[in-house]
PDB file of C-alpha atoms and ligand atoms in Angstrom:
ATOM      1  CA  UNK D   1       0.000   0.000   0.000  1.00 65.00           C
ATOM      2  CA  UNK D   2       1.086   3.519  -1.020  1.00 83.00           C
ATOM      3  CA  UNK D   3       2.886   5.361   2.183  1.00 89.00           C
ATOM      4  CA  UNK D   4       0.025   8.380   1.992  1.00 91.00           C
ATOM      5  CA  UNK D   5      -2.745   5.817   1.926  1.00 92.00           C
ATOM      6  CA  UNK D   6      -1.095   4.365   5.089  1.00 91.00           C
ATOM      7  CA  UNK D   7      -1.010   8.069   6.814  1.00 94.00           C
ATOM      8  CA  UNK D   8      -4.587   8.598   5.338  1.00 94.00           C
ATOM      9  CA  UNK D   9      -5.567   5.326   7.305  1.00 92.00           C
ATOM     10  CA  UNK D  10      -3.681   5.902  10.508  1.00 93.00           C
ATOM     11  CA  UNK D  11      -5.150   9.552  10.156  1.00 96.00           C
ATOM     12  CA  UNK D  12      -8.795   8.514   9.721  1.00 95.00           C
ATOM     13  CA  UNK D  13      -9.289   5.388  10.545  1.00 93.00           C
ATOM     14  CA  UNK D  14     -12.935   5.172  10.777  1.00 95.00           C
ATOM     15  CA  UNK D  15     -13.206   6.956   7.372  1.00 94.00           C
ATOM     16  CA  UNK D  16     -13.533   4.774   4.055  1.00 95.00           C
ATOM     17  CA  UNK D  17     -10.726   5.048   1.572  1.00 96.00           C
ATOM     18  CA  UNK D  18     -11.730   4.556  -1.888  1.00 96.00           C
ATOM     19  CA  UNK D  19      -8.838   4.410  -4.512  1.00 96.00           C
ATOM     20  CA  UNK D  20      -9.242   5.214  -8.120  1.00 96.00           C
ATOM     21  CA  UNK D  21      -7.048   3.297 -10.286  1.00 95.00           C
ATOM     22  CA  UNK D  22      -6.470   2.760 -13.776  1.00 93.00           C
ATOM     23  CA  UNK D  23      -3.934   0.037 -15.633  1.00 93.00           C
ATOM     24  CA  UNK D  24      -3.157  -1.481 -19.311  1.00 91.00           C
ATOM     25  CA  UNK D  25      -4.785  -4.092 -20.636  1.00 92.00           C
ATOM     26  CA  UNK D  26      -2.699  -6.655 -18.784  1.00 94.00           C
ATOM     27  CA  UNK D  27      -4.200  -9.387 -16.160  1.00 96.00           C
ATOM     28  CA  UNK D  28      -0.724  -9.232 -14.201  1.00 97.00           C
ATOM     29  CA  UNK D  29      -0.585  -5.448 -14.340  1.00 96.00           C
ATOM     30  CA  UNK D  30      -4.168  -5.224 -12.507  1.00 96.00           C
ATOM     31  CA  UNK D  31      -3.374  -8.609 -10.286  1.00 97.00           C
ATOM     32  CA  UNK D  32      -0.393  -6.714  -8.870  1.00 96.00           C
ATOM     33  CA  UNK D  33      -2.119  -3.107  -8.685  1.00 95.00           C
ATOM     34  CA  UNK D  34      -5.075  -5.430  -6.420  1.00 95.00           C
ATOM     35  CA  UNK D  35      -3.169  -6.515  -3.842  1.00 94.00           C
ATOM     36  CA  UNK D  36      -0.897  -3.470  -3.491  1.00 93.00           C
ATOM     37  CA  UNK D  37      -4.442  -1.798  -2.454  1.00 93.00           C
ATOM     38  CA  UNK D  38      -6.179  -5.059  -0.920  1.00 89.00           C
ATOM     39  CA  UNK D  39      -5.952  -2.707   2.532  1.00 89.00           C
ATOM     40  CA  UNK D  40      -8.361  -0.152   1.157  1.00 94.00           C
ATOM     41  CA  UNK D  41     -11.980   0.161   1.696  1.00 96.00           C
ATOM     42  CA  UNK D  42     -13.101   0.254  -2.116  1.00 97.00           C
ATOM     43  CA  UNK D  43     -11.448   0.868  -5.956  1.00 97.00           C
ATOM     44  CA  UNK D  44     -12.873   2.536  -8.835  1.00 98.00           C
ATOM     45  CA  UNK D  45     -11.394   1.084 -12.025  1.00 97.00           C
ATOM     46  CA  UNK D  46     -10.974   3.946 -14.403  1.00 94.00           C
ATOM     47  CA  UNK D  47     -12.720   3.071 -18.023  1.00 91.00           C
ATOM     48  CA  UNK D  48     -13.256   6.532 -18.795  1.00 83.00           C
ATOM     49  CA  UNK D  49     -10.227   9.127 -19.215  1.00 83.00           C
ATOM     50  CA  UNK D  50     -10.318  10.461 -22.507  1.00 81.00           C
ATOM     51  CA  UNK D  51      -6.413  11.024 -22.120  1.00 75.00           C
ATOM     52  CA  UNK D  52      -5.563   7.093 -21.632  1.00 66.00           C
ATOM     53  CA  UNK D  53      -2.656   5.257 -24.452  1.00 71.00           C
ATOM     54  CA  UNK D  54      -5.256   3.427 -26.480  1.00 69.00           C
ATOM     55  CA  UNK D  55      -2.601   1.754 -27.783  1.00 69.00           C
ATOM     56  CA  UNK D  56      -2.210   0.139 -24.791  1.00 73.00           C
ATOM     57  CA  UNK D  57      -5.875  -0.318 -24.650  1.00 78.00           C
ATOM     58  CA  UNK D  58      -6.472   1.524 -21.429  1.00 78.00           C
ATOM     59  CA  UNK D  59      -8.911   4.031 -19.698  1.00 76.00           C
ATOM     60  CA  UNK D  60     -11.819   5.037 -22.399  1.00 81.00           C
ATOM     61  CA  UNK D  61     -10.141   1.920 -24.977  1.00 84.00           C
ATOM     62  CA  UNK D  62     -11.746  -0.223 -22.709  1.00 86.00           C
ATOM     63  CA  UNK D  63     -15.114   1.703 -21.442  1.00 87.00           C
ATOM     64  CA  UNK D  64     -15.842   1.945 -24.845  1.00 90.00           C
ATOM     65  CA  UNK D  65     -15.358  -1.317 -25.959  1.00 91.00           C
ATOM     66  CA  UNK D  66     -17.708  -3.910 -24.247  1.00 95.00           C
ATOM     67  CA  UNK D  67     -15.903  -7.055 -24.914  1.00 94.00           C
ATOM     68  CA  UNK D  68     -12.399  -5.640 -23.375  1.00 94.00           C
ATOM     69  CA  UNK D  69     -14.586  -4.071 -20.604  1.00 95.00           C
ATOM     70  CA  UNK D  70     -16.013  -7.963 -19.844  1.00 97.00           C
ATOM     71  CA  UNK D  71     -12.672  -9.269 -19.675  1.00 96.00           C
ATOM     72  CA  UNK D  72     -10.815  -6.677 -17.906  1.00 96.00           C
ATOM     73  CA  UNK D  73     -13.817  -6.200 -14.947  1.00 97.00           C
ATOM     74  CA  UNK D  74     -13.662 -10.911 -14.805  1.00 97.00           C
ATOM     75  CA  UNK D  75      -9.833 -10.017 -13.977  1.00 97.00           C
ATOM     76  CA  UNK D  76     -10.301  -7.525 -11.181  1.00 97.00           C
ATOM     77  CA  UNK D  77     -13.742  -8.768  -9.796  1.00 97.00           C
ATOM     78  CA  UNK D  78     -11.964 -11.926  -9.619  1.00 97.00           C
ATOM     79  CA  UNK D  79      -9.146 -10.852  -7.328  1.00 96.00           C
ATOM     80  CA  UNK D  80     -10.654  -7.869  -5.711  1.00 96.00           C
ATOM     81  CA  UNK D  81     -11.652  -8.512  -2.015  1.00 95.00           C
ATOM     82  CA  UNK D  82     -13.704  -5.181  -1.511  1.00 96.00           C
ATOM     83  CA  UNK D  83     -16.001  -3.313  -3.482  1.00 96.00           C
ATOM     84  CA  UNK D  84     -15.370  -2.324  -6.769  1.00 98.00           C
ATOM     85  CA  UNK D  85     -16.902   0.897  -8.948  1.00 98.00           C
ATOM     86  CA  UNK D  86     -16.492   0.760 -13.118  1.00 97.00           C
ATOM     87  CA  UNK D  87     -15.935   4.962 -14.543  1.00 97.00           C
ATOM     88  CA  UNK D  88     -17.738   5.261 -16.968  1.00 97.00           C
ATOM     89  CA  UNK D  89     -17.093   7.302 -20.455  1.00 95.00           C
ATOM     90  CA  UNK D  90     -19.258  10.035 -21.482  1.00 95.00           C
ATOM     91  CA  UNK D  91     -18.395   9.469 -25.216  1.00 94.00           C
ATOM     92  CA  UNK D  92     -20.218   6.556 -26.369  1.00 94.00           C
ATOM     93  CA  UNK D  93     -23.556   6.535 -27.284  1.00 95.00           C
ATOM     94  CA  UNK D  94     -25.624   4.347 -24.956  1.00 97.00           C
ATOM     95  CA  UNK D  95     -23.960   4.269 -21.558  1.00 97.00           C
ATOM     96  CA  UNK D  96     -25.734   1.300 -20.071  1.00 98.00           C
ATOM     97  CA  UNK D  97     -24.063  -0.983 -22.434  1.00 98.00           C
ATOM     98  CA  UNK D  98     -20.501  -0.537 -20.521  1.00 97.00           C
ATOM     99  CA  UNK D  99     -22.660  -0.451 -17.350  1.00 98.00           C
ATOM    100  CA  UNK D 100     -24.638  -3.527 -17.604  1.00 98.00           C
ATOM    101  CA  UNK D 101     -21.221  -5.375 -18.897  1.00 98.00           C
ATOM    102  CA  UNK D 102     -19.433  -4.318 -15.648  1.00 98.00           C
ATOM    103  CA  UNK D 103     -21.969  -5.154 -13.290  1.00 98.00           C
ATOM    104  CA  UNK D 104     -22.734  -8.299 -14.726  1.00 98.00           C
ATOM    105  CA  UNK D 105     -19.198  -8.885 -14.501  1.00 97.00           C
ATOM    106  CA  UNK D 106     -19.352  -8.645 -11.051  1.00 97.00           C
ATOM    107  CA  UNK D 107     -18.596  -4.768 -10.070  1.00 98.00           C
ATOM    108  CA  UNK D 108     -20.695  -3.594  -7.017  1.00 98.00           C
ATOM    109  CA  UNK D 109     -21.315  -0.163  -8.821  1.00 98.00           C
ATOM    110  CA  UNK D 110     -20.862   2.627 -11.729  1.00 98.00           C
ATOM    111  CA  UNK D 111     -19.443   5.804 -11.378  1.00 98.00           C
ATOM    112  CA  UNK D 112     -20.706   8.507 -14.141  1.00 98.00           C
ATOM    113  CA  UNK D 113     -19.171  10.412 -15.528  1.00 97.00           C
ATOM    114  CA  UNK D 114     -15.573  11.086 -16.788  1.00 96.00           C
ATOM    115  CA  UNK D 115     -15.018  14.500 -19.323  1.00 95.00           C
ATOM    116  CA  UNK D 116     -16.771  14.507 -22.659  1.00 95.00           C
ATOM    117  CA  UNK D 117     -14.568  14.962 -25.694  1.00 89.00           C
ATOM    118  CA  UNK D 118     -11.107  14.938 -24.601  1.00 82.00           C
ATOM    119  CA  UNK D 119     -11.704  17.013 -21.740  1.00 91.00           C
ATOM    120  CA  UNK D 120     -14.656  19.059 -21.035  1.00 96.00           C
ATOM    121  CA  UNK D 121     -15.705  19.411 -17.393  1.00 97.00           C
ATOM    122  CA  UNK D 122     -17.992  21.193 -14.404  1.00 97.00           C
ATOM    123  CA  UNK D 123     -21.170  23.216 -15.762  1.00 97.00           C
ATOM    124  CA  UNK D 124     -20.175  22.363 -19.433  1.00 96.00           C
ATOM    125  CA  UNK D 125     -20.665  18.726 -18.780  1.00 98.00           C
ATOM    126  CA  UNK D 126     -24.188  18.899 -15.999  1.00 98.00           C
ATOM    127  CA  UNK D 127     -27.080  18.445 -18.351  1.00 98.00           C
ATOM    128  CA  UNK D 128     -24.996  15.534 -20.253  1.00 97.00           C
ATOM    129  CA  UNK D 129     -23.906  14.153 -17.334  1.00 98.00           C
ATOM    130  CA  UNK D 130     -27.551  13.976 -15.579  1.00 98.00           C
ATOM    131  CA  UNK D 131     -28.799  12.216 -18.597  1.00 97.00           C
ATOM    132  CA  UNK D 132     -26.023   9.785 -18.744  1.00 98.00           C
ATOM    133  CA  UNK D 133     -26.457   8.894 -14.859  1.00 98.00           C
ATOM    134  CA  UNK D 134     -30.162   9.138 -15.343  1.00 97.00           C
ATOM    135  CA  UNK D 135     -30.404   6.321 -17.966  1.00 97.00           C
ATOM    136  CA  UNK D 136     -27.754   4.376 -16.032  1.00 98.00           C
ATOM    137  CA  UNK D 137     -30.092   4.741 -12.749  1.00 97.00           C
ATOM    138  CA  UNK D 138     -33.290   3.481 -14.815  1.00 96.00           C
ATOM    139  CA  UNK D 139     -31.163   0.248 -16.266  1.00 97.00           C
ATOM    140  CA  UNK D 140     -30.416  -0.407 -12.938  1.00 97.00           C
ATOM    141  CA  UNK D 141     -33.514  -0.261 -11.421  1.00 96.00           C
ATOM    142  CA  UNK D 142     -35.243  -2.317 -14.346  1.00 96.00           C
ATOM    143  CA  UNK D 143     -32.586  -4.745 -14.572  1.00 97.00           C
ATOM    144  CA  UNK D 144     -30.991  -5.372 -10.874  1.00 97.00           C
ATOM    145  CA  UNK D 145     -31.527  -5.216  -7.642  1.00 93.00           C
ATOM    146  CA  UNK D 146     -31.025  -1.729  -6.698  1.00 83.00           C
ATOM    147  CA  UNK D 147     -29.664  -3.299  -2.908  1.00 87.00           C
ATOM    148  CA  UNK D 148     -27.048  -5.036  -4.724  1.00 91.00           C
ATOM    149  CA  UNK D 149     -25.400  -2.462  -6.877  1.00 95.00           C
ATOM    150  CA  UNK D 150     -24.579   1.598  -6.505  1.00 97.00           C
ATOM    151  CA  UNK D 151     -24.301   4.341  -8.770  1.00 98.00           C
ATOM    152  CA  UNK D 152     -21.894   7.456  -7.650  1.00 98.00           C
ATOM    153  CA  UNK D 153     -22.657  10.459  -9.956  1.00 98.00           C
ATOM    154  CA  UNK D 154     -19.795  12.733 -11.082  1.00 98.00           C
ATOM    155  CA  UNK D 155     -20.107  15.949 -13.479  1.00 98.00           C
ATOM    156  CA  UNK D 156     -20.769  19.437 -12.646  1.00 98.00           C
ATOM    157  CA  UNK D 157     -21.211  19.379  -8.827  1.00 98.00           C
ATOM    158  CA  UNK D 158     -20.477  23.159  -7.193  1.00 97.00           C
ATOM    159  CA  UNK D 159     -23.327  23.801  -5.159  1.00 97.00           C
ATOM    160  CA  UNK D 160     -25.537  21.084  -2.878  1.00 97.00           C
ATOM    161  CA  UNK D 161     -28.168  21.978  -4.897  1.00 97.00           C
ATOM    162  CA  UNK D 162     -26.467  20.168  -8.121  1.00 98.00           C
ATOM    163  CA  UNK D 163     -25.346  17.129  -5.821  1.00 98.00           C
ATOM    164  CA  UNK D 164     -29.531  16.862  -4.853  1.00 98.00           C
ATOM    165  CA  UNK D 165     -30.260  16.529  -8.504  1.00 98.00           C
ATOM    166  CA  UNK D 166     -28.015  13.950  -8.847  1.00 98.00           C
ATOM    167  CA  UNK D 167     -29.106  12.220  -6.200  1.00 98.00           C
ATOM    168  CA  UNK D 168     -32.914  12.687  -7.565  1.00 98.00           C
ATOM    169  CA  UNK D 169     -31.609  10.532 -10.588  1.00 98.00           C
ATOM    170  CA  UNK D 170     -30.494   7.999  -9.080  1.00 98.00           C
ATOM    171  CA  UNK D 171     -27.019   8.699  -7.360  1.00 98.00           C
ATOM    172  CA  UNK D 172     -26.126   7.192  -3.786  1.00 98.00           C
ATOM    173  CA  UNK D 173     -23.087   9.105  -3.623  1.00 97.00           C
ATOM    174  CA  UNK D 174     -21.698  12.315  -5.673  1.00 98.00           C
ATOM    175  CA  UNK D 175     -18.434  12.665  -6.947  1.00 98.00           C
ATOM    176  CA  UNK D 176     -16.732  16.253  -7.344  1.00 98.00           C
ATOM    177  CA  UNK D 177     -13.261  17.219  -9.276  1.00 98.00           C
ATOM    178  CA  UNK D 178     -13.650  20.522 -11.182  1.00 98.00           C
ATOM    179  CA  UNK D 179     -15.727  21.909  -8.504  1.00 98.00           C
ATOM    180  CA  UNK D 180     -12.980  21.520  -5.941  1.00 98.00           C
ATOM    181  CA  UNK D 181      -9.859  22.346  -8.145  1.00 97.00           C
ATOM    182  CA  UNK D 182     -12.103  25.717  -8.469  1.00 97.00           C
ATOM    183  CA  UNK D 183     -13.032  26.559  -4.797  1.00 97.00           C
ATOM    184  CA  UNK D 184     -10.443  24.525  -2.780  1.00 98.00           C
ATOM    185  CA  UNK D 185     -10.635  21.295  -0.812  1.00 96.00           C
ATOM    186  CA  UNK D 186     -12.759  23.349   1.841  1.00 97.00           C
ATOM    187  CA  UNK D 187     -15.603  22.945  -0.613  1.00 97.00           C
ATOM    188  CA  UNK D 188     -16.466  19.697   0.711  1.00 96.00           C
ATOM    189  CA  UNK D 189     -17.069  20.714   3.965  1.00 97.00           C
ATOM    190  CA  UNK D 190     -19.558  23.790   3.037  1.00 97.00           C
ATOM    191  CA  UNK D 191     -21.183  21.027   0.271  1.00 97.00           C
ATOM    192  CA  UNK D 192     -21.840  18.707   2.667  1.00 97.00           C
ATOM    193  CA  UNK D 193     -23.219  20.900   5.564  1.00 98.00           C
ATOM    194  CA  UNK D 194     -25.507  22.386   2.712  1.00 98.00           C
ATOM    195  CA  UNK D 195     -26.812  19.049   1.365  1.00 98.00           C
ATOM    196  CA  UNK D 196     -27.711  18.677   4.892  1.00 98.00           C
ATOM    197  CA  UNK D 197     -30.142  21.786   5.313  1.00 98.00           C
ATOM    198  CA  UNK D 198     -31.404  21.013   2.308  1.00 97.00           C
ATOM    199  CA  UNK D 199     -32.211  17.971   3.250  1.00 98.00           C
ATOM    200  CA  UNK D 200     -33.612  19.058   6.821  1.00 98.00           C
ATOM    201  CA  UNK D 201     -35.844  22.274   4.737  1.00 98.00           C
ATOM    202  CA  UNK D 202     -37.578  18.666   3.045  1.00 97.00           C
ATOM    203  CA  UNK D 203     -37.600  16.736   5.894  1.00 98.00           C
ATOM    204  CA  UNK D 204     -35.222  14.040   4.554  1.00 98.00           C
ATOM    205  CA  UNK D 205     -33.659  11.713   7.620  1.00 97.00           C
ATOM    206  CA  UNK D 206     -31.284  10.103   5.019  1.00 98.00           C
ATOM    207  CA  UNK D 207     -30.123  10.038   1.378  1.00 97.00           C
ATOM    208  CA  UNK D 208     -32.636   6.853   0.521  1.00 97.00           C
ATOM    209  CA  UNK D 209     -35.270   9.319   1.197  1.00 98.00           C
ATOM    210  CA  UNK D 210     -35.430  10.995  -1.772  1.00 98.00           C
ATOM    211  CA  UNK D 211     -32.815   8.847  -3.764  1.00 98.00           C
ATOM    212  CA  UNK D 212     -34.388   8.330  -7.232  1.00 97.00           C
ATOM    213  CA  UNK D 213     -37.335  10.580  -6.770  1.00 98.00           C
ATOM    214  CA  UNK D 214     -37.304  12.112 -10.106  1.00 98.00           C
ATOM    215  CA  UNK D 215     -36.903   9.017 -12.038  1.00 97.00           C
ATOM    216  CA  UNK D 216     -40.328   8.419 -12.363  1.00 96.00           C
ATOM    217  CA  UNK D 217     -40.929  12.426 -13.975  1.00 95.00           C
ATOM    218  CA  UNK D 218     -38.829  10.743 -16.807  1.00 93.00           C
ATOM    219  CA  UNK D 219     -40.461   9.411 -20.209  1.00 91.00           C
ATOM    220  CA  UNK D 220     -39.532   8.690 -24.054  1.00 90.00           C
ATOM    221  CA  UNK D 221     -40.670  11.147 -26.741  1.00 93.00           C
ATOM    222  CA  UNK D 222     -42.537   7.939 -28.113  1.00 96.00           C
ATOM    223  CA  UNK D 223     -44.435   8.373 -24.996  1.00 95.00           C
ATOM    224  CA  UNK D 224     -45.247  11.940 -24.726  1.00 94.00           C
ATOM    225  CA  UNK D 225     -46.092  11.969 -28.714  1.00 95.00           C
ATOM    226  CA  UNK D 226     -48.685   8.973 -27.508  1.00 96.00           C
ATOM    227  CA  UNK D 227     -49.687  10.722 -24.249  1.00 94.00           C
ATOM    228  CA  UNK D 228     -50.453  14.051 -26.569  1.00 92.00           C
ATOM    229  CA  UNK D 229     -52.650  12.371 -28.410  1.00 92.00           C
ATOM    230  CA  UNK D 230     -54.756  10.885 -25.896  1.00 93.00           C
ATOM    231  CA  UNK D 231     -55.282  14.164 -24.427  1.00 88.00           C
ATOM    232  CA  UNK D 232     -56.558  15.536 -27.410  1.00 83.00           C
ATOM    233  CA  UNK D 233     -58.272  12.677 -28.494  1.00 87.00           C
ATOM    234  CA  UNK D 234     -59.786  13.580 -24.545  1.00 86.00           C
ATOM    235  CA  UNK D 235     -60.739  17.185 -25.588  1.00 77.00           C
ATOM    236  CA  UNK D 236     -62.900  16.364 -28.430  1.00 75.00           C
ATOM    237  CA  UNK D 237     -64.988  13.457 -26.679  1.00 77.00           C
ATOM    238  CA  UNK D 238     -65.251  16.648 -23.916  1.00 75.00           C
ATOM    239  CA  UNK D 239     -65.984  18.653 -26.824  1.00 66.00           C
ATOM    240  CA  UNK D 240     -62.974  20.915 -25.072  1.00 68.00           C
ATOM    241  CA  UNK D 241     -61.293  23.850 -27.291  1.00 72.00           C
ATOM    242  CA  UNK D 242     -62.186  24.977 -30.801  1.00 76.00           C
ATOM    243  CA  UNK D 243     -63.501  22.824 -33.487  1.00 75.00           C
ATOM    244  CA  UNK D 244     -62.882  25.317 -35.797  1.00 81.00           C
ATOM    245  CA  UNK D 245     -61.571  28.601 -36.566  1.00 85.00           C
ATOM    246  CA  UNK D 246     -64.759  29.797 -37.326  1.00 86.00           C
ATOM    247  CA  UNK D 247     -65.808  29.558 -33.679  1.00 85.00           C
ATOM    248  CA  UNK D 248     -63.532  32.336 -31.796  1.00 87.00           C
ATOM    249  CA  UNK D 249     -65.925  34.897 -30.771  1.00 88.00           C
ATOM    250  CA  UNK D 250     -63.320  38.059 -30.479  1.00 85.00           C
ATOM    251  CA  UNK D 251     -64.146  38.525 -26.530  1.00 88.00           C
ATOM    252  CA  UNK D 252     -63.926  35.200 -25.408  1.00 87.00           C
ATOM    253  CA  UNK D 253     -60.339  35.245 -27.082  1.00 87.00           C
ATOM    254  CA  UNK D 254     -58.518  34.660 -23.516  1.00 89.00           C
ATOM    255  CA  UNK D 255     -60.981  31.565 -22.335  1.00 86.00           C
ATOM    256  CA  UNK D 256     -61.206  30.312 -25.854  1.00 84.00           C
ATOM    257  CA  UNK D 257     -57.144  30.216 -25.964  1.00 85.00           C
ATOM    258  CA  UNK D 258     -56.926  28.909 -22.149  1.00 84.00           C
ATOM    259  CA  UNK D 259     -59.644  25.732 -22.897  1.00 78.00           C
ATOM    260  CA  UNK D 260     -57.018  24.835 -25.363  1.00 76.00           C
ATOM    261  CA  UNK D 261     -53.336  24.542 -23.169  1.00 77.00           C
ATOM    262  CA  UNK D 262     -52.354  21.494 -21.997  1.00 66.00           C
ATOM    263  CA  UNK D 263     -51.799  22.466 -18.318  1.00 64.00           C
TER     264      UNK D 263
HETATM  265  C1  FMN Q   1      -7.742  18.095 -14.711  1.00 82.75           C
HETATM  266  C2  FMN Q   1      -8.569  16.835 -14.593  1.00 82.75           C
HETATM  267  C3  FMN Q   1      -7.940  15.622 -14.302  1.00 82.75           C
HETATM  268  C4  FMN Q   1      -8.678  14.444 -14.209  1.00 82.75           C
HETATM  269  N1  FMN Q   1      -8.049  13.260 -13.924  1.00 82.75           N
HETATM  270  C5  FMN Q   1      -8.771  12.116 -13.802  1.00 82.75           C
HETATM  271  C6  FMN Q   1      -8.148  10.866 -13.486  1.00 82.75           C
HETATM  272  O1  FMN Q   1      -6.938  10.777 -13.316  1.00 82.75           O
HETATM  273  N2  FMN Q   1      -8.931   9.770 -13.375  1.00 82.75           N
HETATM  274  C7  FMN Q   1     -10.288   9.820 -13.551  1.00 82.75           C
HETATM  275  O2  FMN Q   1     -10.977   8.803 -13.428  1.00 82.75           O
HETATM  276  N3  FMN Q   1     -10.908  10.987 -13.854  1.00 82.75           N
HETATM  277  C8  FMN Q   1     -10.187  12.124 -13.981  1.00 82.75           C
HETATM  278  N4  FMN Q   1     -10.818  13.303 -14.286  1.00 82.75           N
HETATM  279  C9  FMN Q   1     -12.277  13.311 -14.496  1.00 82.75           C
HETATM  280  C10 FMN Q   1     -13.020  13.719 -13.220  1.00 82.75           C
HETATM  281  O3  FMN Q   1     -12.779  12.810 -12.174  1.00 82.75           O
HETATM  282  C11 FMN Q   1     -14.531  13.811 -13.484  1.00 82.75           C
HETATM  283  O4  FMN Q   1     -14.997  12.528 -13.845  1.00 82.75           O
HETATM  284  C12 FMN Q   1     -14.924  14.822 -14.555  1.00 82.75           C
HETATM  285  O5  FMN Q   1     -14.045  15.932 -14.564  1.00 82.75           O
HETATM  286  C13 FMN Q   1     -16.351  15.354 -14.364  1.00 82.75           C
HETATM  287  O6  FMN Q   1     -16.538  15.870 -13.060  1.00 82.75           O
HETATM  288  P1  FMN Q   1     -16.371  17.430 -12.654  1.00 82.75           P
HETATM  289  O7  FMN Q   1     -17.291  18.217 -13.543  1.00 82.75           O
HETATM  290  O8  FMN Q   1     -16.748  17.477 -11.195  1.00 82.75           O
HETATM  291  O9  FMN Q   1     -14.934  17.777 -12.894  1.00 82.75           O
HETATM  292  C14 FMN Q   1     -10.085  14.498 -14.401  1.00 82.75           C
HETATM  293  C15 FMN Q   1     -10.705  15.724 -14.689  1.00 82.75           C
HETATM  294  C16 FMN Q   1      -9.971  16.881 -14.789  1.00 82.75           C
HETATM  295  C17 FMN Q   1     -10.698  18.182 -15.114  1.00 82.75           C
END
């Protein structure tokens, strides 16, 4: 074990210690890197840094690659004797795929996400990265049981208020990089005594309480298009709205307009 995760340990020794590590495609390379850490509390393995030697098929070579990503999380779930977290990349087009591989492959959770093209981070990444964890959360619940598995949600955290959301979609824990290289390391403290009022303003005892709220706001546009139609389909058997242009009567412009919104 590395001499500062030693201090770290002696340091804080009730606190969990979570490396994140990354290696080349090489079952020796990650055996060794395993049992130089087997001390900690958890590892990420890093499938997601745009920067990685893909020649050496590491870091987003293998996130973006399912087959390599099988392989390589069999070698480290194999040997691993804590918990172990799969990065995600950003830069493929259906996320779940890498996630589903890893935890079927025997990782406990996902982290989401790493920098989008090469290197974009904080509030340029938040939307994308909500999405990303958002359809990642959904898998999850649909395809495993949410007790045995955990999602940690990275990308554009700087206020609580952008850690809740993640948490909304899905997140059990929330990740922040940018955010801190920005404010300092004494960010953490002010984030998490603010995630705390807000969760005491909403009367939230602990994180499961509102976990995954949102998910359920959360539809296809196949489904709206469908749920549109209904609703109009709704109108006319109410004989709601306009049948025809000839009907607007000048003064009842505003109610004729307002019998005709969707909300
Ligand atoms: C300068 C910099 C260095 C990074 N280095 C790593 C790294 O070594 N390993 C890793 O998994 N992610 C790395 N990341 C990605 C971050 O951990 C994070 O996934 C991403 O930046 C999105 O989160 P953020 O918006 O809070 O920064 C790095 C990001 C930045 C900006």
């Amino acid at each position: 074990m590395l001499k500062e995760f030693k201090q770290l340990k002696q340091e804080y020794p009730d606190r969990i210690l979570i490396a994140s590590i990354m290696e080349e495609y090489s079952k020796t390379g990650w055996e060794e890197l395993l049992t130089a850490l087997s001390k900690l509390d958890a590892l990420e393995i890093n499938f997601s840094c745009p920067h990685g030697m893909p020649e050496r098929r590491m870091d987003a070579a293998v996130g973006q690659d399912c087959a390599l990503l099988e392989e390589v999380c069999g070698w480290v779930n194999a040997k691993a004797t804590v918990p172990v977290w799969a990065k995600m990349t950003p830069n493929i087009t259906d996320i779940t795929e890498p996630a589903r591989v890893s935890l079927k492959s025997g990782c406990e959770g996902i982290s989401a996400i790493n920098t989008i093209m090469r290197g974009y981070s904080y509030k340029a990444v938040r939307p994308i990265a909500l999405a990303k964890v958002m359809n990642i959360a959904q898998m999850m619940k649909d395809e495993f049981n949410e007790n045995d598995c955990s999602l940690s949600g990275i990308g554009g955290v700087e206020t609580e208020y952008d850690a809740a959301v993640f948490i909304l979609l899905g997140s059990n824990t929330v990740q922040v990089c940018t955010g801190v290289m920005v404010h300092g390391y004494g960010h953490v403290k002010i984030l998490c005594a603010e995630l705390q009022d807000f969760m005491k303003q909403h009367n939230f005892s602990t994180i499961e309480d509102f976990r995954g709220h949102s998910l359920q706001y959360f539809t296809t546009h196949t489904d709206l298009v469908k749920r549109q139609k209904e609703a109009i389909e709704q109108r006319k058997a109410e004989r709601r709205g306009l049948k025809s242009d000839k009907d607007w009567t000048g003064d009842g412009f505003v109610k004729e307009t307002e019998s005709m919104v969707s909300n």
